[in-house]
C-alpha cells in the first residue's frame, strides 16, 4: 500500500511577547493531530520551538526565515523548496499568509499538475502588512485572495473567516482548533456555585485595544470589594494595565502572565463566574478563548466587533457594543441576576455539544457548525 504523505508550507508554532517565546497552543494541537494522520510529513516553516511539539519522527522540518531575508529572496527559496518536494507527497497544505510567497508557483499550478489545500486563520479582508503603504496592502490582500481562489479546498478557522472564504471558493470547510479543552478528569462546577464566585477572567494579549482598561474601570465602579479579576497573558501594555489596576479602590486584580499549563488555565476557567472579552478592535478575529470557555460551560461577555459578532449568536454569548455603558450593564446583570446568568449558561449548550462531538483540532476537514445546520 502506498504511503500517504503531506507537504505543509507555512504556519508557526510560536509567537513573541516582550521578548519571550510563547507557544501557540491551538496551532500546536492542530499540527500534532494532523501530522499523526500521515505516514510522512514535510513541514516548511518560518519559526518553531521543538519543546512545544510532539510530532512523529516521520516529520521533517525545514526552517528558512533566519537564513533568507527580503521578500524576493524568501519567495524564491520557498518556491525552490516547493519544486523539489511537491512530487514526493500525496497532499499539500498551505497556511496563509505564507502562501503568498508561493504565488509564482500557484500561477503554474495547472502546468505543474498539483492540487493544494489552504488553511486560512487570518482576516485577509482587512489584513495590513504596512502602516503607510496602502498600495502594498492592496497588493498583499489581492494575492491573499488569489491563493484562496486557486485552492482546491479551503479550511477556514471559525465561521467568520469561513463566510469570507466561501465568497472566493465554495469548497470551504470550517475548523475551530482549541487548545484548552477541559481534562477528562475535571468536574465542572455547578452554575449556581460559579455565579456566587464573583471571579472574572480575561485571557489574551494585554494591550489597550483589547479593552482591559475599560473592564477594570467598569468592574471597580460596581464598588464591590469581593470582586476579583484574573488576567492571563502578556503584552505591550502590561505595565500600564497593572498601574490602572493599582488605582482601583474596590477591585482586586491579579496578573498571571502567559501560562503554558493547560491544566492551570482549565482550572481558572472552571473556577470563574464568566469570561470577559471586551475587545475594542473593529477587525478583531475569533478569539479561541471564547470557545474554550464554552467547552467549560462558562458564560461569556464579549463586544460585538469583527469576527466575534459573526461567529457567535446573542443566545450563545452576552454580546454588547464596545463601550463602558453596555459593559457596565452586562457585568452587573451577570454578577447580580442569577436568572440572566443561567440564561447564558443554557444558551451555550448547543455549541458546547457540537464542540464536544467535534475534536477538530486534530481533523483536516470538519463538519458544519451549529449555524450551518439546516
XYZ file of N, CA and C in Angstrom, residues 105-353:
747
model
N 4.509 29.938 -8.063
C 4.253 28.517 -8.281
C 2.771 28.258 -8.523
N 1.928 28.956 -7.746
C 0.482 28.754 -7.870
C -0.009 29.194 -9.247
N 0.630 30.215 -9.836
C 0.292 30.621 -11.201
C 0.532 29.476 -12.187
N 1.490 28.614 -11.869
C 1.841 27.493 -12.745
C 1.188 26.182 -12.283
N 0.165 26.299 -11.465
C -0.460 25.125 -10.867
C -0.897 24.082 -11.907
N -1.584 24.509 -12.961
C -2.076 23.561 -13.973
C -0.923 22.928 -14.750
N 0.061 23.729 -15.043
C 1.200 23.217 -15.809
C 1.997 22.202 -14.998
N 2.135 22.477 -13.695
C 2.896 21.582 -12.821
C 2.046 20.400 -12.345
N 0.736 20.515 -12.568
C -0.197 19.423 -12.252
C -0.174 19.040 -10.759
N -0.544 19.997 -9.910
C -0.674 19.683 -8.489
C -1.928 20.363 -7.932
N -2.412 19.855 -6.833
C -3.540 20.467 -6.128
C -3.096 20.770 -4.702
N -3.792 21.675 -4.058
C -3.403 22.018 -2.689
C -4.601 22.496 -1.880
N -4.452 22.405 -0.575
C -5.446 22.875 0.387
C -4.870 24.111 1.064
N -5.706 25.115 1.308
C -5.266 26.318 2.003
C -5.930 26.407 3.370
N -5.119 26.674 4.385
C -5.637 26.920 5.735
C -5.632 28.428 5.970
N -6.805 29.001 6.270
C -6.930 30.449 6.471
C -7.246 30.721 7.937
N -6.333 31.391 8.618
C -6.553 31.748 10.010
C -6.430 33.240 10.247
N -6.331 34.015 9.153
C -6.133 35.465 9.236
C -7.220 36.180 8.451
N -7.683 37.301 8.986
C -8.697 38.102 8.312
C -8.054 38.826 7.131
N -8.030 38.174 5.974
C -7.352 38.731 4.799
C -8.038 39.980 4.260
N -9.328 40.149 4.542
C -10.058 41.304 4.012
C -9.500 42.611 4.567
N -9.060 42.592 5.810
C -8.556 43.798 6.465
C -7.079 43.676 6.837
N -6.398 42.690 6.231
C -5.005 42.420 6.592
C -4.083 43.519 6.054
N -3.252 44.081 6.928
C -2.276 45.103 6.540
C -0.869 44.614 6.825
N 0.015 44.804 5.889
C 1.430 44.494 6.115
C 2.248 45.764 6.260
N 1.641 46.897 5.973
C 2.337 48.176 6.070
C 1.391 49.228 6.631
N 1.878 50.041 7.569
C 1.037 51.079 8.164
C 0.854 52.272 7.231
N 1.768 52.428 6.275
C 1.713 53.600 5.405
C 1.488 53.250 3.937
N 1.864 52.043 3.551
C 1.793 51.687 2.134
C 0.455 51.092 1.731
N -0.520 51.929 1.389
C -1.849 51.443 1.027
C -1.804 50.587 -0.240
N -0.930 50.939 -1.194
C -0.801 50.164 -2.423
C -0.240 48.774 -2.116
N 0.741 48.723 -1.236
C 1.331 47.448 -0.838
C 0.296 46.574 -0.131
N -0.525 47.197 0.726
C -1.570 46.454 1.423
C -2.601 45.897 0.450
N -2.965 46.710 -0.540
C -3.946 46.271 -1.538
C -3.403 45.097 -2.345
N -2.124 45.181 -2.737
C -1.496 44.085 -3.479
C -1.453 42.819 -2.625
N -1.078 42.972 -1.371
C -0.983 41.826 -0.460
C -2.338 41.140 -0.313
N -3.393 41.933 -0.116
C -4.733 41.352 0.047
C -5.193 40.660 -1.226
N -4.874 41.224 -2.388
C -5.261 40.596 -3.660
C -4.537 39.266 -3.874
N -3.261 39.218 -3.500
C -2.510 37.965 -3.593
C -3.072 36.930 -2.623
N -3.473 37.406 -1.450
C -4.096 36.553 -0.443
C -5.350 35.893 -1.051
N -6.181 36.703 -1.684
C -7.417 36.204 -2.291
C -7.116 35.240 -3.438
N -6.059 35.542 -4.201
C -5.683 34.673 -5.322
C -5.322 33.271 -4.821
N -4.562 33.207 -3.722
C -4.175 31.914 -3.155
C -5.413 31.130 -2.744
N -6.393 31.817 -2.156
C -7.630 31.156 -1.719
C -8.457 30.699 -2.919
N -8.617 31.579 -3.909
C -9.404 31.241 -5.103
C -8.824 30.044 -5.849
N -7.511 29.959 -5.911
C -6.851 28.911 -6.691
C -6.788 27.580 -5.959
N -7.113 27.588 -4.676
C -7.011 26.381 -3.872
C -8.081 25.357 -4.244
N -7.726 24.074 -4.159
C -8.706 23.015 -4.406
C -9.671 22.867 -3.237
N -9.201 23.222 -2.066
C -10.062 23.205 -0.883
C -9.518 24.215 0.118
N -10.415 24.812 0.890
C -10.026 25.801 1.890
C -10.530 25.355 3.257
N -9.665 25.445 4.249
C -10.059 25.212 5.639
C -9.990 26.566 6.337
N -11.120 27.041 6.830
C -11.180 28.356 7.469
C -11.355 28.205 8.972
N -10.583 28.979 9.717
C -10.684 28.931 11.169
C -11.826 29.833 11.640
N -12.918 29.208 12.024
C -14.067 29.944 12.529
C -15.055 30.310 11.434
N -16.287 30.551 11.840
C -17.360 30.819 10.881
C -17.186 32.161 10.181
N -16.595 33.134 10.879
C -16.366 34.454 10.300
C -15.480 34.353 9.056
N -14.331 33.659 9.200
C -13.427 33.501 8.068
C -14.023 32.557 7.022
N -14.788 31.576 7.478
C -15.421 30.664 6.520
C -16.337 31.435 5.572
N -17.109 32.373 6.108
C -18.018 33.151 5.264
C -17.241 34.008 4.261
N -16.103 34.563 4.686
C -15.287 35.358 3.767
C -14.703 34.474 2.670
N -14.261 33.282 3.056
C -13.623 32.372 2.090
C -14.620 31.799 1.096
N -15.836 31.522 1.541
C -16.862 30.946 0.661
C -17.149 31.869 -0.513
N -17.034 33.176 -0.289
C -17.255 34.138 -1.375
C -16.211 33.983 -2.474
N -15.051 33.444 -2.134
C -13.959 33.267 -3.098
C -13.827 31.828 -3.573
N -14.200 30.895 -2.713
C -14.027 29.483 -3.031
C -15.116 28.685 -2.310
N -16.040 28.109 -3.081
C -17.167 27.408 -2.451
C -16.764 26.059 -1.844
N -15.528 25.621 -2.103
C -15.019 24.396 -1.481
C -14.310 24.755 -0.171
N -15.080 25.302 0.769
C -14.532 25.767 2.037
C -15.195 25.038 3.191
N -14.393 24.544 4.120
C -14.938 23.915 5.321
C -14.415 24.640 6.553
N -15.010 24.319 7.670
C -14.778 25.050 8.912
C -13.940 24.240 9.895
N -13.062 24.904 10.622
C -12.383 24.273 11.747
C -12.303 25.265 12.897
N -12.362 24.750 14.109
C -12.210 25.587 15.298
C -11.195 24.904 16.203
N -9.898 25.118 15.966
C -8.881 24.449 16.790
C -8.855 25.017 18.205
N -8.992 24.146 19.180
C -8.997 24.567 20.577
C -7.801 23.965 21.299
N -7.185 24.751 22.163
C -6.038 24.275 22.921
C -6.458 23.802 24.308
N -7.302 24.571 24.971
C -7.623 24.301 26.371
C -9.010 23.681 26.526
N -9.099 22.406 26.164
C -10.312 21.650 26.445
C -10.249 21.163 27.888
N -11.410 21.018 28.537
C -11.390 20.518 29.912
C -10.789 19.108 29.970
N -9.847 18.851 30.879
C -9.322 17.494 31.031
C -10.447 16.521 31.353
N -10.291 15.281 30.951
C -11.338 14.280 31.165
C -11.683 14.112 32.638
N -10.692 14.301 33.502
C -10.913 14.064 34.930
C -11.590 15.233 35.631
N -11.633 16.391 34.990
C -12.145 17.579 35.670
C -13.663 17.505 35.844
N -14.127 17.968 36.988
C -15.556 18.060 37.244
C -15.951 19.531 37.180
N -16.753 19.873 36.192
C -17.145 21.266 36.008
C -18.066 21.709 37.138
N -17.804 22.911 37.642
C -18.587 23.436 38.750
C -20.033 23.680 38.341
N -20.910 23.539 39.302
C -22.320 23.838 39.084
C -22.490 25.339 38.845
N -23.359 25.744 37.897
C -23.557 27.169 37.599
C -23.918 28.007 38.823
N -24.669 27.441 39.754
C -25.042 28.187 40.960
C -23.817 28.541 41.785
N -22.860 27.619 41.868
C -21.618 27.882 42.604
C -20.768 28.918 41.874
N -20.711 28.802 40.551
C -19.926 29.771 39.776
C -20.501 31.174 39.900
N -21.801 31.266 39.890
C -22.465 32.567 39.981
C -22.049 33.298 41.254
N -21.837 32.540 42.329
C -21.516 33.138 43.620
C -20.030 33.474 43.785
N -19.199 33.027 42.858
C -17.748 33.226 42.996
C -17.333 34.690 42.860
N -18.026 35.417 42.000
C -17.675 36.818 41.717
C -16.217 36.941 41.249
N -15.851 36.005 40.397
C -14.494 35.949 39.857
C -14.565 36.048 38.341
N -13.954 37.078 37.766
C -13.983 37.299 36.322
C -12.601 36.982 35.770
N -12.574 36.406 34.565
C -11.294 36.073 33.954
C -11.166 36.718 32.579
N -9.972 37.223 32.296
C -9.614 37.794 31.000
C -8.397 37.027 30.505
N -8.460 36.499 29.281
C -7.333 35.766 28.703
C -7.018 36.360 27.330
N -5.786 36.805 27.138
C -5.430 37.366 25.838
C -4.228 38.278 25.921
N -3.938 38.939 24.809
C -2.831 39.886 24.757
C -3.205 41.132 25.545
N -2.309 41.564 26.410
C -2.582 42.723 27.261
C -2.178 43.993 26.526
N -3.150 44.577 25.851
C -2.926 45.864 25.195
C -4.223 46.655 25.214
N -4.123 47.955 25.051
C -5.267 48.846 25.236
C -6.439 48.495 24.329
N -6.149 48.071 23.097
C -7.214 47.802 22.139
C -8.048 46.569 22.497
N -7.589 45.784 23.472
C -8.355 44.616 23.904
C -9.393 44.958 24.971
N -9.434 46.233 25.380
C -10.498 46.688 26.278
C -10.292 46.358 27.746
N -9.076 45.965 28.129
C -8.842 45.571 29.519
C -8.967 46.753 30.475
N -8.490 47.932 30.060
C -8.621 49.111 30.925
C -10.091 49.410 31.187
N -10.908 49.332 30.149
C -12.347 49.568 30.302
C -12.957 48.545 31.262
N -12.535 47.311 31.164
C -13.060 46.260 32.032
C -12.702 46.520 33.491
N -11.454 46.872 33.741
C -11.014 47.155 35.113
C -11.805 48.315 35.707
N -11.943 49.387 34.943
C -12.639 50.573 35.441
C -14.119 50.300 35.679
N -14.741 49.521 34.804
C -16.164 49.197 34.963
C -16.382 48.312 36.187
N -15.549 47.283 36.335
C -15.693 46.395 37.494
C -15.474 47.156 38.798
N -14.521 48.057 38.806
C -14.256 48.838 40.016
C -15.410 49.777 40.344
N -16.087 50.272 39.301
C -17.207 51.200 39.509
C -18.412 50.521 40.154
N -18.433 49.191 40.198
C -19.522 48.479 40.874
C -19.401 48.582 42.393
N -18.234 49.021 42.851
C -17.987 49.257 44.283
C -18.268 48.017 45.128
N -17.744 46.900 44.661
C -17.920 45.631 45.359
C -16.531 45.061 45.657
N -16.120 45.095 46.909
C -14.767 44.682 47.281
C -14.562 43.164 47.209
N -15.641 42.414 46.972
C -15.498 40.959 46.854
C -15.194 40.521 45.417
N -15.234 41.454 44.483
C -14.962 41.124 43.075
C -13.472 40.870 42.854
N -13.174 39.835 42.020
C -11.782 39.525 41.657
C -11.685 39.389 40.137
N -10.613 39.912 39.606
C -10.333 39.792 38.175
C -8.973 39.128 38.002
N -8.921 38.070 37.200
C -7.656 37.409 36.879
C -7.327 37.658 35.416
N -6.117 38.136 35.152
C -5.668 38.432 33.793
C -4.586 37.429 33.408
N -4.849 36.652 32.379
C -3.879 35.679 31.875
C -3.360 36.183 30.536
N -2.072 36.477 30.467
C -1.495 36.980 29.222
C -0.495 38.090 29.471
N 0.345 38.329 28.482
C 1.291 39.434 28.498
C 1.031 40.315 27.285
N 1.755 41.403 27.199
C 1.583 42.273 26.049
C 2.256 43.613 26.253
N 2.212 44.459 25.258
C 2.936 45.735 25.306
C 2.440 46.705 26.370
N 1.186 46.539 26.823
C 0.628 47.492 27.792
C 0.438 46.881 29.179
N 1.176 45.815 29.466
C 1.002 45.131 30.756
C 1.319 46.063 31.934
N 2.428 46.809 31.863
C 2.801 47.714 32.959
C 1.724 48.776 33.160
N 1.213 49.314 32.049
C 0.168 50.340 32.146
C -1.088 49.764 32.790
N -1.483 48.560 32.379
C -2.699 47.939 32.924
C -2.541 47.634 34.412
N -1.343 47.255 34.799
C -1.105 46.998 36.219
C -1.243 48.285 37.032
N -0.812 49.398 36.455
C -0.959 50.683 37.157
C -2.425 51.093 37.245
N -3.192 50.803 36.189
C -4.636 51.075 36.221
C -5.301 50.249 37.317
N -4.904 48.974 37.410
C -5.485 48.079 38.417
C -5.125 48.523 39.831
N -3.917 49.056 40.016
C -3.485 49.504 41.344
C -4.282 50.716 41.821
N -4.783 51.492 40.871
C -5.568 52.672 41.224
C -7.013 52.327 41.590
N -7.426 51.097 41.336
C -8.796 50.690 41.651
C -9.021 50.700 43.166
N -10.182 51.155 43.568
C -10.483 51.268 45.005
C -11.104 49.999 45.574
N -11.817 49.240 44.733
C -12.546 48.072 45.232
C -12.087 46.758 44.581
N -11.807 46.799 43.307
C -11.497 45.583 42.560
C -10.098 45.057 42.874
N -10.015 43.748 43.058
C -8.716 43.089 43.241
C -8.358 42.388 41.928
N -7.220 42.755 41.339
C -6.801 42.196 40.048
C -5.469 41.479 40.184
N -5.397 40.288 39.601
C -4.165 39.503 39.612
C -3.705 39.272 38.180
N -2.441 39.600 37.880
C -1.844 39.398 36.573
C -0.947 38.167 36.634
N -1.295 37.140 35.875
C -0.556 35.882 35.929
C 0.449 35.717 34.791
N 0.418 36.616 33.800
C 1.290 36.457 32.647
C 0.828 35.303 31.776
N 1.705 34.867 30.850
C 1.367 33.735 29.989
C 1.511 32.435 30.762
N 0.536 31.563 30.609
C 0.565 30.255 31.259
C 0.641 29.173 30.189
N 1.647 28.325 30.293
C 1.789 27.220 29.347
C 1.015 25.978 29.798
N 0.635 25.947 31.064
C -0.067 24.789 31.604
C -1.546 24.810 31.226
N -1.968 23.846 30.413
C -3.378 23.750 30.042
C -4.243 23.438 31.262
N -3.698 22.628 32.177
C -4.442 22.266 33.380
C -4.725 23.497 34.238
N -3.736 24.396 34.335
C -3.915 25.614 35.137
C -4.973 26.521 34.519
N -4.903 26.708 33.197
C -5.889 27.553 32.521
C -7.279 26.943 32.649
N -7.367 25.638 32.487
C -8.650 24.952 32.604
C -9.236 25.122 34.003
N -8.374 25.030 35.013
C -8.821 25.208 36.392
C -9.322 26.637 36.633
N -8.624 27.616 36.060
C -9.049 29.016 36.206
C -10.410 29.250 35.551
N -10.590 28.682 34.353
C -11.882 28.823 33.675
C -12.989 28.156 34.486
N -12.685 27.026 35.065
C -13.683 26.278 35.826
C -14.075 26.984 37.111
N -13.172 27.803 37.646
C -13.437 28.487 38.911
C -13.646 29.990 38.713
N -14.236 30.347 37.594
C -14.592 31.740 37.309
C -16.101 31.859 37.130
N -16.604 33.070 37.275
C -18.034 33.315 37.060
C -18.336 33.496 35.586
N -17.452 34.232 34.892
C -17.603 34.386 33.447
C -16.312 34.910 32.839
N -16.195 34.724 31.534
C -15.071 35.256 30.768
C -15.467 36.618 30.199
N -14.559 37.575 30.281
C -14.782 38.884 29.674
C -13.871 39.049 28.476
N -14.462 39.392 27.343
C -13.696 39.605 26.111
C -14.137 40.957 25.528
N -13.699 42.072 26.149
C -14.210 43.401 25.800
C -13.408 44.124 24.718
N -13.027 43.424 23.674
C -12.155 43.996 22.646
C -12.751 45.261 22.021
N -11.862 46.208 21.730
C -12.249 47.448 21.064
C -11.791 47.463 19.612
N -11.165 46.363 19.168
C -10.612 46.306 17.823
C -11.716 46.028 16.800
N -11.955 46.939 15.850
C -13.023 46.731 14.865
C -12.777 45.517 13.982
N -11.507 45.119 13.800
C -11.187 43.971 12.957
C -10.738 42.773 13.793
N -11.287 42.673 14.992
C -10.997 41.528 15.855
C -11.327 40.226 15.122
N -10.506 39.223 15.323
C -10.770 37.918 14.710
C -11.787 37.140 15.523
N -11.541 35.846 15.684
C -12.406 34.998 16.505
C -11.556 34.441 17.639
N -11.554 35.088 18.793
C -10.713 34.608 19.900
C -11.088 33.179 20.292
N -10.123 32.275 20.220
C -10.436 30.878 20.515
C -10.820 30.687 21.975
N -10.442 31.655 22.836
C -10.744 31.526 24.262
C -12.252 31.534 24.517
N -13.031 32.108 23.602
C -14.487 32.090 23.784
C -15.004 30.664 23.687
N -14.573 29.938 22.651
C -15.000 28.546 22.529
C -14.405 27.683 23.644
N -13.203 28.005 24.085
C -12.611 27.250 25.187
C -13.418 27.461 26.470
N -13.938 28.666 26.650
C -14.803 28.936 27.803
C -16.115 28.165 27.679
N -16.664 28.150 26.473
C -17.905 27.406 26.245
C -17.694 25.920 26.529
N -16.499 25.398 26.198
C -16.194 23.999 26.487
C -16.174 23.734 27.992
N -15.999 24.782 28.790
C -16.048 24.658 30.253
C -17.421 25.084 30.785
N -18.375 25.280 29.865
C -19.741 25.724 30.218
C -19.703 27.040 30.991
N -18.746 27.891 30.618
C -18.574 29.179 31.277
C -19.165 30.287 30.416
N -20.108 31.079 30.947
C -20.707 32.177 30.173
C -19.660 33.209 29.750
N -19.977 33.930 28.686
C -19.034 34.891 28.112
C -19.732 36.228 27.852
N -19.058 37.296 28.238
C -19.456 38.648 27.815
C -18.422 39.110 26.815
N -18.875 39.501 25.627
C -17.931 39.924 24.590
C -18.527 41.056 23.764
N -17.663 41.921 23.277
C -18.114 43.008 22.419
C -18.400 42.484 21.013
N -19.345 43.117 20.340
C -19.779 42.658 19.004
C -18.914 43.262 17.903
N -17.618 42.984 17.974
C -16.670 43.518 16.988
C -16.116 42.389 16.125
N -15.803 42.711 14.873
C -15.132 41.781 13.973
C -15.777 40.414 13.904
N -14.927 39.385 14.011
C -15.386 38.018 13.876
C -16.264 37.547 15.011
N -16.170 38.178 16.185
C -16.999 37.779 17.323
C -18.471 37.910 16.976
N -18.819 39.011 16.327
C -20.217 39.271 16.004
C -20.751 38.272 14.992
N -19.902 37.849 14.038
C -20.339 36.916 13.012
C -20.311 35.466 13.500
N -19.424 35.173 14.436
C -19.232 33.779 14.874
C -20.262 33.327 15.901
N -20.655 34.227 16.809
C -21.494 33.831 17.930
C -22.829 34.572 17.922
N -23.875 33.852 18.275
C -25.209 34.457 18.334
C -25.420 35.098 19.711
N -26.458 35.907 19.828
C -26.774 36.547 21.110
C -27.322 35.544 22.112
N -27.693 34.359 21.653
C -28.120 33.300 22.575
C -26.913 32.601 23.195
N -25.818 32.520 22.441
C -24.642 31.782 22.909
C -23.795 32.583 23.877
N -23.628 33.881 23.612
C -22.839 34.737 24.496
C -23.577 36.064 24.694
N -23.210 36.781 25.746
C -23.800 38.091 26.026
C -23.013 39.113 25.207
N -23.557 39.491 24.063
C -22.858 40.433 23.176
C -23.274 41.870 23.476
N -22.291 42.747 23.478
C -22.530 44.152 23.782
C -21.770 45.036 22.811
N -22.177 46.301 22.735
C -21.417 47.290 21.971
C -20.140 47.618 22.748
N -19.060 47.998 22.056
C -17.783 48.265 22.729
C -17.756 49.620 23.443
N -18.499 49.731 24.536
C -18.488 50.967 25.319
C -18.709 50.644 26.798
N -18.380 51.579 27.653
C -18.451 51.365 29.098
C -19.873 51.131 29.592
N -20.823 51.861 29.024
C -22.198 51.758 29.491
C -22.746 50.342 29.311
N -22.564 49.781 28.120
C -23.071 48.436 27.861
C -22.313 47.385 28.667
N -21.004 47.583 28.829
C -20.219 46.642 29.618
C -20.653 46.678 31.083
N -20.928 47.860 31.591
C -21.382 48.003 32.978
C -22.690 47.246 33.188
N -23.636 47.425 32.273
C -24.926 46.741 32.386
C -24.751 45.234 32.343
N -23.914 44.772 31.429
C -23.723 43.329 31.255
C -23.085 42.682 32.486
N -21.997 43.257 32.989
C -21.322 42.636 34.138
C -22.193 42.735 35.392
N -22.923 43.816 35.535
C -23.802 43.946 36.704
C -24.883 42.873 36.682
N -25.478 42.640 35.491
C -26.503 41.606 35.382
C -25.923 40.213 35.616
N -24.757 39.948 35.032
C -24.138 38.630 35.192
C -23.754 38.347 36.647
N -23.423 39.396 37.380
C -22.969 39.228 38.753
C -24.096 39.258 39.777
N -25.238 39.831 39.414
C -26.296 40.035 40.414
C -27.618 39.353 40.087
N -27.857 39.021 38.820
C -29.145 38.422 38.441
C -28.897 36.974 38.007
N -29.213 36.039 38.864
C -28.923 34.631 38.582
C -29.701 34.124 37.371
N -30.905 34.653 37.164
C -31.716 34.250 36.010
C -30.999 34.602 34.704
N -30.409 35.793 34.637
C -29.642 36.199 33.452
C -28.412 35.321 33.289
N -27.741 35.044 34.390
C -26.541 34.211 34.359
C -26.856 32.838 33.774
N -27.908 32.206 34.275
C -28.260 30.854 33.823
C -28.808 30.858 32.393
N -29.342 32.003 31.973
C -29.805 32.123 30.587
C -28.642 31.890 29.625
N -27.481 32.462 29.940
C -26.322 32.316 29.057
C -25.609 30.982 29.279
N -25.754 30.401 30.464
C -25.252 29.040 30.666
C -26.030 28.075 29.777
N -27.348 28.236 29.762
C -28.206 27.379 28.932
C -28.027 27.673 27.446
N -27.759 28.944 27.107
C -27.643 29.347 25.706
C -26.446 28.764 24.998
N -25.394 28.452 25.750
C -24.179 27.929 25.114
C -24.212 26.405 24.932
N -25.283 25.759 25.386
C -25.326 24.296 25.397
C -25.195 23.677 24.002
N -25.910 24.229 23.009
C -25.855 23.634 21.673
C -24.433 23.684 21.110
N -23.773 24.838 21.271
C -22.404 24.955 20.769
C -21.461 24.061 21.582
N -21.706 23.947 22.874
C -20.905 23.077 23.726
C -20.980 21.632 23.225
N -22.169 21.166 22.933
C -22.347 19.784 22.459
C -21.641 19.580 21.130
